[in-house]
mmCIF file of C-alpha atoms in Angstrom:
data_model
loop_
_atom_site.group_PDB
_atom_site.id
_atom_site.type_symbol
_atom_site.label_atom_id
_atom_site.label_comp_id
_atom_site.label_asym_id
_atom_site.label_seq_id
_atom_site.Cartn_x
_atom_site.Cartn_y
_atom_site.Cartn_z
ATOM 1 C CA UNK A 1 72.154 155.868 88.911
ATOM 2 C CA UNK A 2 74.226 153.291 86.976
ATOM 3 C CA UNK A 3 75.281 154.027 83.423
ATOM 4 C CA UNK A 4 72.930 151.728 81.444
ATOM 5 C CA UNK A 5 74.905 152.072 78.214
ATOM 6 C CA UNK A 6 78.112 151.046 79.964
ATOM 7 C CA UNK A 7 76.434 147.978 81.465
ATOM 8 C CA UNK A 8 75.097 146.990 78.044
ATOM 9 C CA UNK A 9 78.546 147.360 76.507
ATOM 10 C CA UNK A 10 80.128 145.218 79.236
ATOM 11 C CA UNK A 11 77.466 142.529 78.825
ATOM 12 C CA UNK A 12 77.805 142.502 75.032
ATOM 13 C CA UNK A 13 81.607 142.299 75.073
ATOM 14 C CA UNK A 14 81.990 139.778 77.907
ATOM 15 C CA UNK A 15 81.423 136.752 75.690
ATOM 16 C CA UNK A 16 83.545 138.224 72.913
ATOM 17 C CA UNK A 17 86.401 138.869 75.336
ATOM 18 C CA UNK A 18 86.378 135.247 76.554
ATOM 19 C CA UNK A 19 86.490 133.935 72.972
ATOM 20 C CA UNK A 20 89.299 136.273 71.911
ATOM 21 C CA UNK A 21 91.292 135.625 75.101
ATOM 22 C CA UNK A 22 90.981 131.869 74.546
ATOM 23 C CA UNK A 23 92.132 132.251 70.941
ATOM 24 C CA UNK A 24 95.171 134.304 71.958
ATOM 25 C CA UNK A 25 96.122 131.892 74.760
ATOM 26 C CA UNK A 26 95.820 128.923 72.405
ATOM 27 C CA UNK A 27 97.936 130.705 69.789
ATOM 28 C CA UNK A 28 100.651 131.461 72.346
ATOM 29 C CA UNK A 29 100.746 127.825 73.462
ATOM 30 C CA UNK A 30 101.124 126.725 69.845
ATOM 31 C CA UNK A 31 103.901 129.248 69.271
ATOM 32 C CA UNK A 32 105.802 127.961 72.321
ATOM 33 C CA UNK A 33 105.277 124.350 71.208
ATOM 34 C CA UNK A 34 106.460 125.160 67.687
ATOM 35 C CA UNK A 35 109.561 126.929 69.001
ATOM 36 C CA UNK A 36 110.382 123.982 71.269
ATOM 37 C CA UNK A 37 110.011 121.413 68.484
ATOM 38 C CA UNK A 38 112.019 123.548 66.070
ATOM 39 C CA UNK A 39 114.777 123.785 68.671
ATOM 40 C CA UNK A 40 114.781 119.987 69.161
ATOM 41 C CA UNK A 41 115.019 119.365 65.403
ATOM 42 C CA UNK A 42 117.790 121.955 65.143
ATOM 43 C CA UNK A 43 119.780 120.287 67.918
ATOM 44 C CA UNK A 44 119.334 116.931 66.168
ATOM 45 C CA UNK A 45 120.748 118.408 62.949
ATOM 46 C CA UNK A 46 123.634 120.072 64.806
ATOM 47 C CA UNK A 47 124.418 116.682 66.328
ATOM 48 C CA UNK A 48 124.368 115.090 62.874
ATOM 49 C CA UNK A 49 126.785 117.687 61.487
ATOM 50 C CA UNK A 50 129.165 117.213 64.412
ATOM 51 C CA UNK A 51 129.150 113.413 64.016
ATOM 52 C CA UNK A 52 129.746 113.644 60.271
ATOM 53 C CA UNK A 53 132.624 116.079 60.835
ATOM 54 C CA UNK A 54 134.167 113.780 63.457
ATOM 55 C CA UNK A 55 134.014 110.807 61.118
ATOM 56 C CA UNK A 56 136.347 112.646 58.757
ATOM 57 C CA UNK A 57 139.019 113.003 61.433
ATOM 58 C CA UNK A 58 141.875 110.516 61.688
ATOM 59 C CA UNK A 59 142.290 110.654 65.463
ATOM 60 C CA UNK A 60 138.586 110.564 66.285
ATOM 61 C CA UNK A 61 138.627 111.056 70.056
ATOM 62 C CA UNK A 62 141.120 113.927 70.096
ATOM 63 C CA UNK A 63 139.739 115.406 66.892
ATOM 64 C CA UNK A 64 136.180 115.315 68.253
ATOM 65 C CA UNK A 65 137.112 117.208 71.397
ATOM 66 C CA UNK A 66 138.934 119.857 69.405
ATOM 67 C CA UNK A 67 135.957 120.264 67.058
ATOM 68 C CA UNK A 68 133.518 120.767 69.929
ATOM 69 C CA UNK A 69 135.782 123.227 71.703
ATOM 70 C CA UNK A 70 136.336 125.408 68.654
ATOM 71 C CA UNK A 71 132.700 125.194 67.575
ATOM 72 C CA UNK A 72 131.567 126.199 71.067
ATOM 73 C CA UNK A 73 133.761 129.308 71.000
ATOM 74 C CA UNK A 74 132.478 130.432 67.605
ATOM 75 C CA UNK A 75 128.787 129.735 68.281
ATOM 76 C CA UNK A 76 128.870 131.347 71.712
ATOM 77 C CA UNK A 77 130.497 134.442 70.204
ATOM 78 C CA UNK A 78 127.728 134.734 67.589
ATOM 79 C CA UNK A 79 124.619 133.418 69.417
ATOM 80 C CA UNK A 80 125.397 133.729 73.128
ATOM 81 C CA UNK A 81 124.614 131.106 75.764
ATOM 82 C CA UNK A 82 123.476 127.566 75.079
ATOM 83 C CA UNK A 83 126.388 126.281 73.039
ATOM 84 C CA UNK A 84 128.888 125.130 75.620
ATOM 85 C CA UNK A 85 131.048 122.097 74.911
ATOM 86 C CA UNK A 86 128.804 120.092 77.245
ATOM 87 C CA UNK A 87 125.635 121.099 75.360
ATOM 88 C CA UNK A 88 127.187 120.424 71.968
ATOM 89 C CA UNK A 89 128.300 117.012 73.166
ATOM 90 C CA UNK A 90 124.729 116.420 74.340
ATOM 91 C CA UNK A 91 123.433 117.278 70.826
ATOM 92 C CA UNK A 92 125.977 114.895 69.363
ATOM 93 C CA UNK A 93 124.784 112.126 71.682
ATOM 94 C CA UNK A 94 121.157 113.044 70.893
ATOM 95 C CA UNK A 95 121.756 112.429 67.183
ATOM 96 C CA UNK A 96 123.647 109.187 67.784
ATOM 97 C CA UNK A 97 120.882 107.930 70.079
ATOM 98 C CA UNK A 98 117.869 108.839 67.963
ATOM 99 C CA UNK A 99 119.273 108.252 64.496
ATOM 100 C CA UNK A 100 119.711 104.587 65.384
ATOM 101 C CA UNK A 101 116.715 103.711 67.550
ATOM 102 C CA UNK A 102 113.352 103.205 65.891
ATOM 103 C CA UNK A 103 114.738 104.249 62.515
ATOM 104 C CA UNK A 104 111.870 102.475 60.760
ATOM 105 C CA UNK A 105 109.208 104.535 62.498
ATOM 106 C CA UNK A 106 108.439 108.214 62.898
ATOM 107 C CA UNK A 107 110.846 109.264 60.149
ATOM 108 C CA UNK A 108 110.336 112.112 57.707
ATOM 109 C CA UNK A 109 112.166 113.300 54.604
ATOM 110 C CA UNK A 110 113.704 109.843 54.238
ATOM 111 C CA UNK A 111 113.766 109.991 50.454
ATOM 112 C CA UNK A 112 114.405 113.672 49.821
ATOM 113 C CA UNK A 113 117.577 115.123 48.364
ATOM 114 C CA UNK A 114 119.196 118.484 48.867
ATOM 115 C CA UNK A 115 119.974 120.982 46.093
ATOM 116 C CA UNK A 116 123.197 119.141 45.183
ATOM 117 C CA UNK A 117 121.359 115.833 44.796
ATOM 118 C CA UNK A 118 122.827 114.402 47.976
ATOM 119 C CA UNK A 119 120.599 112.044 49.978
ATOM 120 C CA UNK A 120 119.449 113.744 53.168
ATOM 121 C CA UNK A 121 119.701 112.060 56.542
ATOM 122 C CA UNK A 122 116.247 111.050 57.837
ATOM 123 C CA UNK A 123 115.042 113.107 60.791
ATOM 124 C CA UNK A 124 112.602 111.786 63.374
ATOM 125 C CA UNK A 125 109.239 113.410 64.002
ATOM 126 C CA UNK A 126 110.044 114.664 67.497
ATOM 127 C CA UNK A 127 107.102 115.560 69.738
ATOM 128 C CA UNK A 128 108.651 116.404 73.118
ATOM 129 C CA UNK A 129 110.681 119.225 74.597
ATOM 130 C CA UNK A 130 114.471 119.256 74.705
ATOM 131 C CA UNK A 131 114.322 118.783 78.493
ATOM 132 C CA UNK A 132 112.321 115.587 77.984
ATOM 133 C CA UNK A 133 114.898 114.220 75.548
ATOM 134 C CA UNK A 134 117.778 115.079 77.859
ATOM 135 C CA UNK A 135 116.119 112.885 80.481
ATOM 136 C CA UNK A 136 115.173 110.138 78.027
ATOM 137 C CA UNK A 137 118.736 109.871 76.715
ATOM 138 C CA UNK A 138 119.859 108.688 80.147
ATOM 139 C CA UNK A 139 117.737 105.536 79.767
ATOM 140 C CA UNK A 140 120.064 102.863 78.411
ATOM 141 C CA UNK A 141 117.495 100.294 77.256
ATOM 142 C CA UNK A 142 116.216 101.459 73.803
ATOM 143 C CA UNK A 143 112.867 99.673 74.238
ATOM 144 C CA UNK A 144 112.310 101.251 77.650
ATOM 145 C CA UNK A 145 113.371 104.659 76.327
ATOM 146 C CA UNK A 146 110.957 104.421 73.407
ATOM 147 C CA UNK A 147 108.127 103.378 75.750
ATOM 148 C CA UNK A 148 108.546 106.458 77.935
ATOM 149 C CA UNK A 149 108.827 108.694 74.865
ATOM 150 C CA UNK A 150 105.515 107.351 73.520
ATOM 151 C CA UNK A 151 103.766 107.656 76.888
ATOM 152 C CA UNK A 152 105.005 111.240 77.305
ATOM 153 C CA UNK A 153 103.611 112.202 73.901
ATOM 154 C CA UNK A 154 100.322 110.325 74.268
ATOM 155 C CA UNK A 155 99.591 111.481 77.820
ATOM 156 C CA UNK A 156 101.188 114.932 77.721
ATOM 157 C CA UNK A 157 103.475 114.129 80.663
ATOM 158 C CA UNK A 158 105.451 116.979 82.139
ATOM 159 C CA UNK A 159 109.146 116.436 82.798
ATOM 160 C CA UNK A 160 108.328 115.965 86.485
ATOM 161 C CA UNK A 161 105.728 113.293 85.676
ATOM 162 C CA UNK A 162 108.156 111.507 83.346
ATOM 163 C CA UNK A 163 110.710 111.397 86.154
ATOM 164 C CA UNK A 164 108.137 110.080 88.607
ATOM 165 C CA UNK A 165 106.927 107.342 86.249
ATOM 166 C CA UNK A 166 110.521 106.291 85.543
ATOM 167 C CA UNK A 167 111.412 106.290 89.244
ATOM 168 C CA UNK A 168 108.361 104.138 89.966
ATOM 169 C CA UNK A 169 109.539 101.639 87.286
ATOM 170 C CA UNK A 170 106.342 101.833 85.242
ATOM 171 C CA UNK A 171 107.892 100.023 82.273
ATOM 172 C CA UNK A 172 109.101 97.088 84.363
ATOM 173 C CA UNK A 173 105.812 96.835 86.267
ATOM 174 C CA UNK A 174 103.795 96.691 83.061
ATOM 175 C CA UNK A 175 106.246 94.353 81.366
ATOM 176 C CA UNK A 176 106.110 91.831 84.223
ATOM 177 C CA UNK A 177 102.430 91.117 83.453
ATOM 178 C CA UNK A 178 103.022 90.588 79.722
ATOM 179 C CA UNK A 179 104.540 87.965 77.467
ATOM 180 C CA UNK A 180 107.477 88.646 75.124
ATOM 181 C CA UNK A 181 105.330 89.866 72.229
ATOM 182 C CA UNK A 182 103.333 92.181 74.463
ATOM 183 C CA UNK A 183 106.534 93.583 75.992
ATOM 184 C CA UNK A 184 107.708 94.323 72.453
ATOM 185 C CA UNK A 185 104.437 96.176 71.830
ATOM 186 C CA UNK A 186 105.118 98.425 74.824
ATOM 187 C CA UNK A 187 108.146 99.843 72.998
ATOM 188 C CA UNK A 188 106.427 100.022 69.605
ATOM 189 C CA UNK A 189 103.018 101.392 70.596
ATOM 190 C CA UNK A 190 103.120 102.351 74.266
ATOM 191 C CA UNK A 191 100.556 100.997 76.692
ATOM 192 C CA UNK A 192 97.595 99.526 74.786
ATOM 193 C CA UNK A 193 94.266 99.233 76.598
ATOM 194 C CA UNK A 194 92.188 96.506 75.009
ATOM 195 C CA UNK A 195 91.549 93.992 77.823
ATOM 196 C CA UNK A 196 90.788 94.335 81.546
ATOM 197 C CA UNK A 197 94.265 92.925 82.312
ATOM 198 C CA UNK A 198 95.834 95.860 80.458
ATOM 199 C CA UNK A 199 94.756 98.404 83.088
ATOM 200 C CA UNK A 200 96.028 96.413 86.082
ATOM 201 C CA UNK A 201 99.477 96.932 87.612
ATOM 202 C CA UNK A 202 101.247 94.897 90.242
ATOM 203 C CA UNK A 203 102.453 96.563 92.333
ATOM 204 C CA UNK A 204 100.879 100.006 92.475
ATOM 205 C CA UNK A 205 103.316 102.604 93.793
ATOM 206 C CA UNK A 206 101.758 105.136 96.173
ATOM 207 C CA UNK A 207 104.789 106.968 97.510
ATOM 208 C CA UNK A 208 103.026 110.307 96.920
ATOM 209 C CA UNK A 209 100.603 109.542 99.781
ATOM 210 C CA UNK A 210 103.346 110.246 102.304
ATOM 211 C CA UNK A 211 102.648 107.057 104.298
ATOM 212 C CA UNK A 212 105.847 105.599 105.692
ATOM 213 C CA UNK A 213 106.391 101.907 105.094
ATOM 214 C CA UNK A 214 106.657 101.109 108.789
ATOM 215 C CA UNK A 215 103.787 103.375 109.864
ATOM 216 C CA UNK A 216 100.536 101.979 111.254
ATOM 217 C CA UNK A 217 97.458 103.322 109.486
ATOM 218 C CA UNK A 218 93.873 102.277 108.829
ATOM 219 C CA UNK A 219 92.055 101.579 105.579
ATOM 220 C CA UNK A 220 90.120 104.789 106.216
ATOM 221 C CA UNK A 221 93.396 106.751 106.433
ATOM 222 C CA UNK A 222 94.622 105.136 103.217
ATOM 223 C CA UNK A 223 91.382 106.103 101.482
ATOM 224 C CA UNK A 224 91.525 109.686 102.776
ATOM 225 C CA UNK A 225 95.107 110.089 101.545
ATOM 226 C CA UNK A 226 94.151 108.759 98.113
ATOM 227 C CA UNK A 227 91.294 111.262 97.858
ATOM 228 C CA UNK A 228 93.606 114.080 98.986
ATOM 229 C CA UNK A 229 96.072 113.082 96.261
ATOM 230 C CA UNK A 230 93.473 112.042 93.689
ATOM 231 C CA UNK A 231 95.262 113.670 90.758
ATOM 232 C CA UNK A 232 98.447 111.713 91.496
ATOM 233 C CA UNK A 233 96.458 108.548 92.106
ATOM 234 C CA UNK A 234 94.733 108.859 88.722
ATOM 235 C CA UNK A 235 98.149 109.196 87.076
ATOM 236 C CA UNK A 236 99.308 106.052 88.846
ATOM 237 C CA UNK A 237 96.176 104.159 87.767
ATOM 238 C CA UNK A 238 96.967 105.085 84.169
ATOM 239 C CA UNK A 239 95.235 106.667 81.214
ATOM 240 C CA UNK A 240 91.491 106.461 80.755
ATOM 241 C CA UNK A 241 90.364 106.499 84.392
ATOM 242 C CA UNK A 242 87.752 108.978 85.642
ATOM 243 C CA UNK A 243 86.688 109.223 89.279
ATOM 244 C CA UNK A 244 83.064 108.391 90.116
ATOM 245 C CA UNK A 245 82.907 108.350 93.907
ATOM 246 C CA UNK A 246 84.083 107.054 97.269
ATOM 247 C CA UNK A 247 82.163 104.834 99.684
ATOM 248 C CA UNK A 248 79.541 104.334 96.975
ATOM 249 C CA UNK A 249 76.539 102.642 98.554
ATOM 250 C CA UNK A 250 74.222 100.022 97.097
ATOM 251 C CA UNK A 251 71.563 97.889 98.768
ATOM 252 C CA UNK A 252 69.524 94.748 98.261
ATOM 253 C CA UNK A 253 67.469 92.525 100.593
ATOM 254 C CA UNK A 254 67.679 95.231 103.285
ATOM 255 C CA UNK A 255 71.467 94.894 103.352
ATOM 256 C CA UNK A 256 73.748 97.832 102.619
ATOM 257 C CA UNK A 257 77.215 97.694 101.061
ATOM 258 C CA UNK A 258 79.824 100.315 100.177
ATOM 259 C CA UNK A 259 82.530 100.196 97.531
ATOM 260 C CA UNK A 260 85.640 102.061 98.690
ATOM 261 C CA UNK A 261 86.404 103.742 95.355
ATOM 262 C CA UNK A 262 84.544 103.651 92.035
ATOM 263 C CA UNK A 263 86.066 104.713 88.708
ATOM 264 C CA UNK A 264 84.994 104.539 85.106
ATOM 265 C CA UNK A 265 87.379 103.645 82.287
ATOM 266 C CA UNK A 266 86.687 105.657 79.152
ATOM 267 C CA UNK A 267 88.550 103.410 76.710
ATOM 268 C CA UNK A 268 87.332 100.046 78.006
ATOM 269 C CA UNK A 269 83.888 101.555 78.700
ATOM 270 C CA UNK A 270 83.370 99.863 82.040
ATOM 271 C CA UNK A 271 83.204 100.556 85.768
ATOM 272 C CA UNK A 272 86.312 99.806 87.838
ATOM 273 C CA UNK A 273 85.752 99.077 91.538
ATOM 274 C CA UNK A 274 88.601 99.378 94.056
ATOM 275 C CA UNK A 275 88.579 97.816 97.506
ATOM 276 C CA UNK A 276 91.392 98.815 99.887
ATOM 277 C CA UNK A 277 93.021 96.328 102.270
ATOM 278 C CA UNK A 278 95.934 97.245 104.533
ATOM 279 C CA UNK A 279 96.741 93.590 105.225
ATOM 280 C CA UNK A 280 96.879 90.396 103.193
ATOM 281 C CA UNK A 281 94.011 89.684 100.829
ATOM 282 C CA UNK A 282 91.759 86.770 101.864
ATOM 283 C CA UNK A 283 89.357 84.535 99.977
ATOM 284 C CA UNK A 284 86.523 86.401 101.735
ATOM 285 C CA UNK A 285 87.822 89.673 100.235
ATOM 286 C CA UNK A 286 87.833 88.105 96.786
ATOM 287 C CA UNK A 287 84.314 86.758 97.268
ATOM 288 C CA UNK A 288 83.105 90.162 98.401
ATOM 289 C CA UNK A 289 84.596 91.827 95.335
ATOM 290 C CA UNK A 290 82.956 89.202 93.122
ATOM 291 C CA UNK A 291 79.607 90.173 94.669
ATOM 292 C CA UNK A 292 80.307 93.896 94.055
ATOM 293 C CA UNK A 293 81.165 93.206 90.425
ATOM 294 C CA UNK A 294 78.089 91.019 89.923
ATOM 295 C CA UNK A 295 75.843 93.755 91.330
ATOM 296 C CA UNK A 296 77.305 96.409 89.031
ATOM 297 C CA UNK A 297 77.040 94.117 86.012
ATOM 298 C CA UNK A 298 73.385 93.309 86.698
ATOM 299 C CA UNK A 299 71.999 96.564 88.047
ATOM 300 C CA UNK A 300 74.317 99.489 87.213
ATOM 301 C CA UNK A 301 76.035 99.045 83.860
ATOM 302 C CA UNK A 302 74.052 99.545 80.680
ATOM 303 C CA UNK A 303 73.719 96.959 77.911
ATOM 304 C CA UNK A 304 76.251 98.732 75.696
ATOM 305 C CA UNK A 305 78.919 98.881 78.425
ATOM 306 C CA UNK A 306 81.520 96.193 79.106
ATOM 307 C CA UNK A 307 81.691 93.970 82.218
ATOM 308 C CA UNK A 308 82.823 95.609 85.451
ATOM 309 C CA UNK A 309 86.413 95.231 86.680
ATOM 310 C CA UNK A 310 87.186 94.740 90.368
ATOM 311 C CA UNK A 311 90.635 95.405 91.854
ATOM 312 C CA UNK A 312 91.555 94.640 95.454
ATOM 313 C CA UNK A 313 94.459 96.855 96.447
ATOM 314 C CA UNK A 314 96.235 95.049 99.259
ATOM 315 C CA UNK A 315 99.436 95.238 101.248
ATOM 316 C CA UNK A 316 100.213 91.538 100.800
ATOM 317 C CA UNK A 317 98.790 88.689 98.722
ATOM 318 C CA UNK A 318 99.185 84.970 98.272
ATOM 319 C CA UNK A 319 99.195 84.313 94.543
ATOM 320 C CA UNK A 320 98.188 80.681 94.979
ATOM 321 C CA UNK A 321 95.185 81.634 97.125
ATOM 322 C CA UNK A 322 94.079 84.250 94.610
ATOM 323 C CA UNK A 323 94.428 81.818 91.723
ATOM 324 C CA UNK A 324 92.477 78.993 93.382
ATOM 325 C CA UNK A 325 89.711 81.313 94.646
ATOM 326 C CA UNK A 326 88.950 83.021 91.360
ATOM 327 C CA UNK A 327 87.438 81.309 88.299
ATOM 328 C CA UNK A 328 89.945 79.680 85.949
ATOM 329 C CA UNK A 329 89.062 82.001 83.071
ATOM 330 C CA UNK A 330 88.792 85.060 85.296
ATOM 331 C CA UNK A 331 89.084 88.394 83.509
ATOM 332 C CA UNK A 332 87.244 90.692 85.912
ATOM 333 C CA UNK A 333 88.646 90.317 89.443
ATOM 334 C CA UNK A 334 92.248 91.180 90.300
ATOM 335 C CA UNK A 335 94.312 91.463 93.457
ATOM 336 C CA UNK A 336 97.300 93.797 93.280
ATOM 337 C CA UNK A 337 99.803 94.797 95.897
ATOM 338 C CA UNK A 338 100.502 98.409 96.705
ATOM 339 C CA UNK A 339 103.601 99.893 98.269
ATOM 340 C CA UNK A 340 104.193 103.290 99.800
ATOM 341 C CA UNK A 341 107.786 103.612 98.596
ATOM 342 C CA UNK A 342 109.506 103.647 95.232
ATOM 343 C CA UNK A 343 110.493 100.159 94.054
ATOM 344 C CA UNK A 344 114.019 99.034 93.301
ATOM 345 C CA UNK A 345 114.369 99.230 89.521
ATOM 346 C CA UNK A 346 117.315 96.852 89.666
ATOM 347 C CA UNK A 347 115.271 94.139 91.398
ATOM 348 C CA UNK A 348 112.355 94.561 88.991
ATOM 349 C CA UNK A 349 114.699 94.436 85.996
ATOM 350 C CA UNK A 350 116.272 91.256 87.320
ATOM 351 C CA UNK A 351 112.844 89.636 87.704
ATOM 352 C CA UNK A 352 111.841 90.845 84.237
ATOM 353 C CA UNK A 353 115.011 89.431 82.658
ATOM 354 C CA UNK A 354 114.398 86.071 84.325
ATOM 355 C CA UNK A 355 110.795 86.082 83.049
ATOM 356 C CA UNK A 356 111.880 86.883 79.494
ATOM 357 C CA UNK A 357 114.465 84.080 79.545
ATOM 358 C CA UNK A 358 111.946 81.421 80.595
#
């Protein structure tokens, strides 16, 4: 016969255990985050001290190397690993990079003085791990670097996701669809989602699907791969997207239609319909998407939701055909190319520079 008292104790403590375990796990995460941020701020200050010491030397290059070498020996002797000449030089570069860029934003202690009345050097309000900043420092363009820093913080990107977004040229792809002022906003605020156009990219990069560029595949295969890699696909779509369904059916006048993929955008508060085309988009495809969008606007969305967005994801497109087919003031239907390989950042940067010069 089971021990009734033991069962009662287990039942009574089960909920308590879950609450306590959650509290402990959350506390540990916060401790790790605090340690990481403290380490980043410490490295920034070490970099500042090294730079200030170097500036006092007459032969700066030779003097700087000697300072790092001697400092590395002494710190390693006292604190162990982590203070090699290479790492100290990285801290020095970290300070020089982040004490200059965006000095008017995210600064703290800018007006405080130390005990001797000396003005303290402002320190940025860092939010990422040291590994993130090591990667970010390799980005030469300050505006692009700041954009990725903001997106990492706002979207909680891992280092791996940061690398993937950089490799897929997210900054250049977003910048190509914006004017000069909007490109400037990317570096100051990150990606802002206020209009339907803000959620659309061209091209979309789907290298994670594992479909070779020269391979022959069907729209059904493309859809299956997207569903298999839905988490990666949502990251590529961008922030705010939630998955609703695939092959979502609707009917009227005894006719049945299916939307390949349906999403909902939390920030824009609207449905986003995706139609997949493995070839070039046609005016019939655009007309079909217009019908899908009209149906959702009239029969699915509620009065307090915003108009539906339709995106045709195609292998090729004729911009002139798309422009002449869609209404002049179109803000709901978009055709975007997709590619199954990482783009050439150099080519995209060249196109972006030409656009900015026009």
